[in-house]
Structure formats: C-alpha cells, structure tokens
Tab-separated table of C-alpha atoms in Angstrom:
chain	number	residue	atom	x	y	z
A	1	UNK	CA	7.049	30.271	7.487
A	2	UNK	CA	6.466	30.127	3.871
A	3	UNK	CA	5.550	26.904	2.240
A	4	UNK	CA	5.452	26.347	-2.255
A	5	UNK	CA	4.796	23.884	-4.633
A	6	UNK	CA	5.485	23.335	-7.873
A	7	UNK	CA	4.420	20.636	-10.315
A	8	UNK	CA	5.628	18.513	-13.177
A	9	UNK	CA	7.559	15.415	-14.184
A	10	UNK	CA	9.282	13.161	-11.903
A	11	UNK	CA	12.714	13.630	-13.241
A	12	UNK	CA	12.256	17.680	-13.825
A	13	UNK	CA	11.364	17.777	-9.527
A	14	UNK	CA	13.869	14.829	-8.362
A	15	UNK	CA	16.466	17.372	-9.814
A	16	UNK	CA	14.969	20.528	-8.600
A	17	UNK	CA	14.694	18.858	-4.675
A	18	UNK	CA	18.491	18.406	-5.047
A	19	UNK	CA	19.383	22.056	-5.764
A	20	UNK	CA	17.273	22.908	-2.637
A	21	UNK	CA	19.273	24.115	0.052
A	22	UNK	CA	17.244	24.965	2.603
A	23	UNK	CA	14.006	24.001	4.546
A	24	UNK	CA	12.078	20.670	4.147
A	25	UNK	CA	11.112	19.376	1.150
A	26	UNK	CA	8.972	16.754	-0.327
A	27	UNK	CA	8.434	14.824	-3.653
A	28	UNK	CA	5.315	13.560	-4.158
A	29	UNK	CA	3.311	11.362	-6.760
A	30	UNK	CA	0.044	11.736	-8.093
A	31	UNK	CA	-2.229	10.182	-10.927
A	32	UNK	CA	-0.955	12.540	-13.504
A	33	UNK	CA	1.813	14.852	-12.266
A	34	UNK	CA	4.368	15.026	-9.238
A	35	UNK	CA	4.531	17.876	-6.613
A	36	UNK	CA	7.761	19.001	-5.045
A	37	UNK	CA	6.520	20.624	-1.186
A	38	UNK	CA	9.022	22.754	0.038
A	39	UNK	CA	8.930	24.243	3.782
A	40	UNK	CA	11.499	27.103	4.337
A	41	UNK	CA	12.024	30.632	5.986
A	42	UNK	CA	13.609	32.099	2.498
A	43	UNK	CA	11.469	32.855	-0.381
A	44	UNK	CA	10.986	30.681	-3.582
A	45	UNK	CA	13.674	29.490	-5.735
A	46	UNK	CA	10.677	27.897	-7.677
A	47	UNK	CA	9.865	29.486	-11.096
A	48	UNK	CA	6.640	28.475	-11.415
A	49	UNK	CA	4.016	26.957	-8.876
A	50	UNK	CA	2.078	28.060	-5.618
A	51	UNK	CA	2.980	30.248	-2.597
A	52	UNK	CA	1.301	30.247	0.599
A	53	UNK	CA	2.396	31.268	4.110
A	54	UNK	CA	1.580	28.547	7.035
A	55	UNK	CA	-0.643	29.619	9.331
A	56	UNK	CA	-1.079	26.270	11.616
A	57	UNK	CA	1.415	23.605	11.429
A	58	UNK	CA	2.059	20.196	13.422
A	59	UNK	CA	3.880	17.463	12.596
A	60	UNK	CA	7.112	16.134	10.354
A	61	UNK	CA	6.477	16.712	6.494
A	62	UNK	CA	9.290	13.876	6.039
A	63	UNK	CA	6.989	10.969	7.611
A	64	UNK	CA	4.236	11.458	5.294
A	65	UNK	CA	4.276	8.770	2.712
A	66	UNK	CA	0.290	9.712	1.656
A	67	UNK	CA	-0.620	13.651	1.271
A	68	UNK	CA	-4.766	14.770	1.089
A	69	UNK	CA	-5.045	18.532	-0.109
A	70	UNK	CA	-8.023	20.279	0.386
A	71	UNK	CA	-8.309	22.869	-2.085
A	72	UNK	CA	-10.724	25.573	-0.679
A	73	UNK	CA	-11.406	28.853	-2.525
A	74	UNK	CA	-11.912	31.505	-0.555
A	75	UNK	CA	-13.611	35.239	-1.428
A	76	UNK	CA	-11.021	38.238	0.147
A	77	UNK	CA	-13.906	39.081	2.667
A	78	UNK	CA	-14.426	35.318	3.895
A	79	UNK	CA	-10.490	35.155	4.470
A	80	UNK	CA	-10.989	36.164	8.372
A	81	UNK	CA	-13.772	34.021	9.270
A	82	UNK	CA	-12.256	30.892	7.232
A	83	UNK	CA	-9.358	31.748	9.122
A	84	UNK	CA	-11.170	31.698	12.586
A	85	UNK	CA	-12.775	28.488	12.128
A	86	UNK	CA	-9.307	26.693	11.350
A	87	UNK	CA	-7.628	28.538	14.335
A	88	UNK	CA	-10.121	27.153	16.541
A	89	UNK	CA	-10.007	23.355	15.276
A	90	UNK	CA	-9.636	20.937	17.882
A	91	UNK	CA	-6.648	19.114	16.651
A	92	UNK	CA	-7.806	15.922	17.483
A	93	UNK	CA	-6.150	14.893	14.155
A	94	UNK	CA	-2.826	14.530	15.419
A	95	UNK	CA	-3.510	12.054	17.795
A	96	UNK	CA	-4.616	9.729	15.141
A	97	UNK	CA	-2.392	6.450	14.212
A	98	UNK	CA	-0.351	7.244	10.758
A	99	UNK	CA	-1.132	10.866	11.392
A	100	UNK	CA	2.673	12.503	10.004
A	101	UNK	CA	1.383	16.772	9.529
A	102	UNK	CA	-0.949	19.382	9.045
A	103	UNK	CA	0.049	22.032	7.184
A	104	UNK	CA	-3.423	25.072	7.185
A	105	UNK	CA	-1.877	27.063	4.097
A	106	UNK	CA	-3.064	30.827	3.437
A	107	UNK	CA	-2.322	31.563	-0.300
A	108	UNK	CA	0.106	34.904	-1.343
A	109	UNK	CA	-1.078	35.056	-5.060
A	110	UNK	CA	-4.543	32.936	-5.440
A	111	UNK	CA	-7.664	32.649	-3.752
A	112	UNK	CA	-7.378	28.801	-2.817
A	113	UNK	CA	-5.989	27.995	0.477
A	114	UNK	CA	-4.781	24.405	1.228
A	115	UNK	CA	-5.549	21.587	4.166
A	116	UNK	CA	-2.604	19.781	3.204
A	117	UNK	CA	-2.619	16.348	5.918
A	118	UNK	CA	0.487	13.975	5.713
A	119	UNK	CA	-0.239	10.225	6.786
A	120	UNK	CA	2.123	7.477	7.251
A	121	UNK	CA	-0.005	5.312	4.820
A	122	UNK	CA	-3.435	5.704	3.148
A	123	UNK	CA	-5.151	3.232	5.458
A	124	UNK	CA	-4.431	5.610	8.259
A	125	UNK	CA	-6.150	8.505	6.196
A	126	UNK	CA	-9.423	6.314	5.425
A	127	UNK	CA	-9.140	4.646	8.808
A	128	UNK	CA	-9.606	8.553	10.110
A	129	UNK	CA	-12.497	9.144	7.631
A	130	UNK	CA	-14.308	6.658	9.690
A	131	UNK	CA	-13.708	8.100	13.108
A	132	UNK	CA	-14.826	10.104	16.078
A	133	UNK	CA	-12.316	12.447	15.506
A	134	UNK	CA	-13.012	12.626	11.443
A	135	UNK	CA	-16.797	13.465	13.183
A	136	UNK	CA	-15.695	16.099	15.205
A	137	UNK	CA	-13.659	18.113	12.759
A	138	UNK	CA	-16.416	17.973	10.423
A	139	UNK	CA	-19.515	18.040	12.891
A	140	UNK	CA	-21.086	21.314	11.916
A	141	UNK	CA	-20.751	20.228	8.158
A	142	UNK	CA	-24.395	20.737	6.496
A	143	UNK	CA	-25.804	22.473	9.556
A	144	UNK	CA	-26.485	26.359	9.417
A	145	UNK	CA	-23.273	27.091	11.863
A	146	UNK	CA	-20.984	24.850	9.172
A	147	UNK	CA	-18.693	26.691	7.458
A	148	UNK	CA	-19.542	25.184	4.217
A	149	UNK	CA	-23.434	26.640	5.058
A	150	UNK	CA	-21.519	30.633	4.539
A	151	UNK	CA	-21.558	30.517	0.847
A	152	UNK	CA	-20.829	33.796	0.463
A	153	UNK	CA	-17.272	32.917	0.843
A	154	UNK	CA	-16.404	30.361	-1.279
A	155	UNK	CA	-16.699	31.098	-5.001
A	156	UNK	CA	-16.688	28.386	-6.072
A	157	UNK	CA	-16.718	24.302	-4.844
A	158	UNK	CA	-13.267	22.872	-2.864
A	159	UNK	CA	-11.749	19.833	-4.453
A	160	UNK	CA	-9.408	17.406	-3.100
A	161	UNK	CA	-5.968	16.060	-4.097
A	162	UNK	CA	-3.970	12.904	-3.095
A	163	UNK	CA	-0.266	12.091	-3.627
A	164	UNK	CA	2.153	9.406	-2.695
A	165	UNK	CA	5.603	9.480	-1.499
A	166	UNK	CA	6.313	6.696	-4.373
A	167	UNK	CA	4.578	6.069	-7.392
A	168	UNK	CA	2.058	3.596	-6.572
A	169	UNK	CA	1.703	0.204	-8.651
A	170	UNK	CA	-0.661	0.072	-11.564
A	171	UNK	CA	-3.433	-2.827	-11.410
C-alpha cells in the first residue's frame, strides 16, 4: 500500500481531493498549511509532496477528525532495527476511546518516516498521553534498551505535527 501527502492552500487541495479517483483520502488543517493524505494501491498523481509505503496499518483514515505525525529521521543502517521495534509494538493504541488509525509510514525518497495516529477528537489524543497504554508504548523511552537511547540512527531530532479535519476557531 502506498500512502502521499502533499501540502498547500486549502482551496489548491479541496480541488486536488476531487480529481482523486482512487484510494482514501484526507484533507487536513494545520497552523500554517493544509495536507491532503491519500491511501491507494496506484502510484502518485501528486506533483509535489511525500511518498511512503505503509508498513503497519489499523484503523479508518475517514474517522480521524485530529491527526499527530511523528516525524522520525532515520540513518539507512538504523532502517531495520527502527523497523523491528514498530513491528513489535503492542497495539494497545487501538483500543483507546477516539482512537480512528495508525498509519507506521516507511519513506521512498527521504530519510523521515512517519507515526501518523488519527483520533476522533484531540481530547482523545491528550486523554491517551495520560494513560497506561501511552506508558507502555513509550516505556523503554530514556532507558538504555529505548530506541531513542540508539543514536546512531537518528540524524537528527523527530518533531511532531498536528492537523485538524476543519480549520479550528481562532481565540
């Protein structure tokens, strides 16, 4: 399964998600940009943006209404062990209320592979952050079997982005 994303304005990817004819898609909102997701078999009919190939999946990509990317670079030679540790995750995550998908998301043409998690609301994703199963996917975190302690294989630091399925209200 191959999975891409693309960003720019609103109106540019509401347009491009309608010429889409196959696959799931998904048109986010973030603080600065939108991201059209798009889920298909075929290849790209993007002309800019990022390619991956799924390597775990679980869940509906339509339900999620809040999206958390975890950006993780990863060296060529840390690719199988980063690998390892997510094919051996408990998936405790998808029992969680608001939980809508996991997509684990090897990249074709960068170094940065992507934890993207779909939730039916943001409270469900901070409501998760707080726990046992938030505890558990994260319990070797700072320790010397963590996968974060192997710094050989991440260049550089991860960094996280959020979107929304609409654009959320200004204060």
């Amino acid at each position: 399964m191959n999975f891409y994303m693309t960003f720019g304005t609103t109106e540019f990817l509401s347009d491009l998600k309608n010429t889409l004819e196959s696959g799931e898609n998904l048109l986010m909102f973030g603080e600065d940009n939108a991201v059209l997701m798009h889920e298909t078999v075929e290849q790209s009919s993007f002309k800019s943006g990022k390619n991956f190939e799924v390597l775990d999946s679980n869940g509906d990509l339509s339900k999620g209404k809040f999206a958390v990317l975890n950006n993780i670079p990863v060296t060529d030679e840390g690719r199988p062990v980063f690998e390892y540790r997510f094919s051996q995750r408990a998936g405790l995550i998808e029992k969680e209320p608001g939980f809508a998908a996991i997509r684990v998301l090897r990249p074709v043409d960068s170094d940065t592979y992507v934890i993207l998690t779909l939730w039916e609301d943001v409270k469900y994703f901070k409501q998760w952050q707080e726990s046992k199963a938030y505890d558990k996917a994260h319990e070797k975190r700072g320790t010397s079997d963590g996968v974060d302690q192997k710094q050989q294989i991440f260049p550089r630091p991860s960094y996280v982005t959020t979107y929304y399925a609409e654009i959320p209200e200004q204060d």
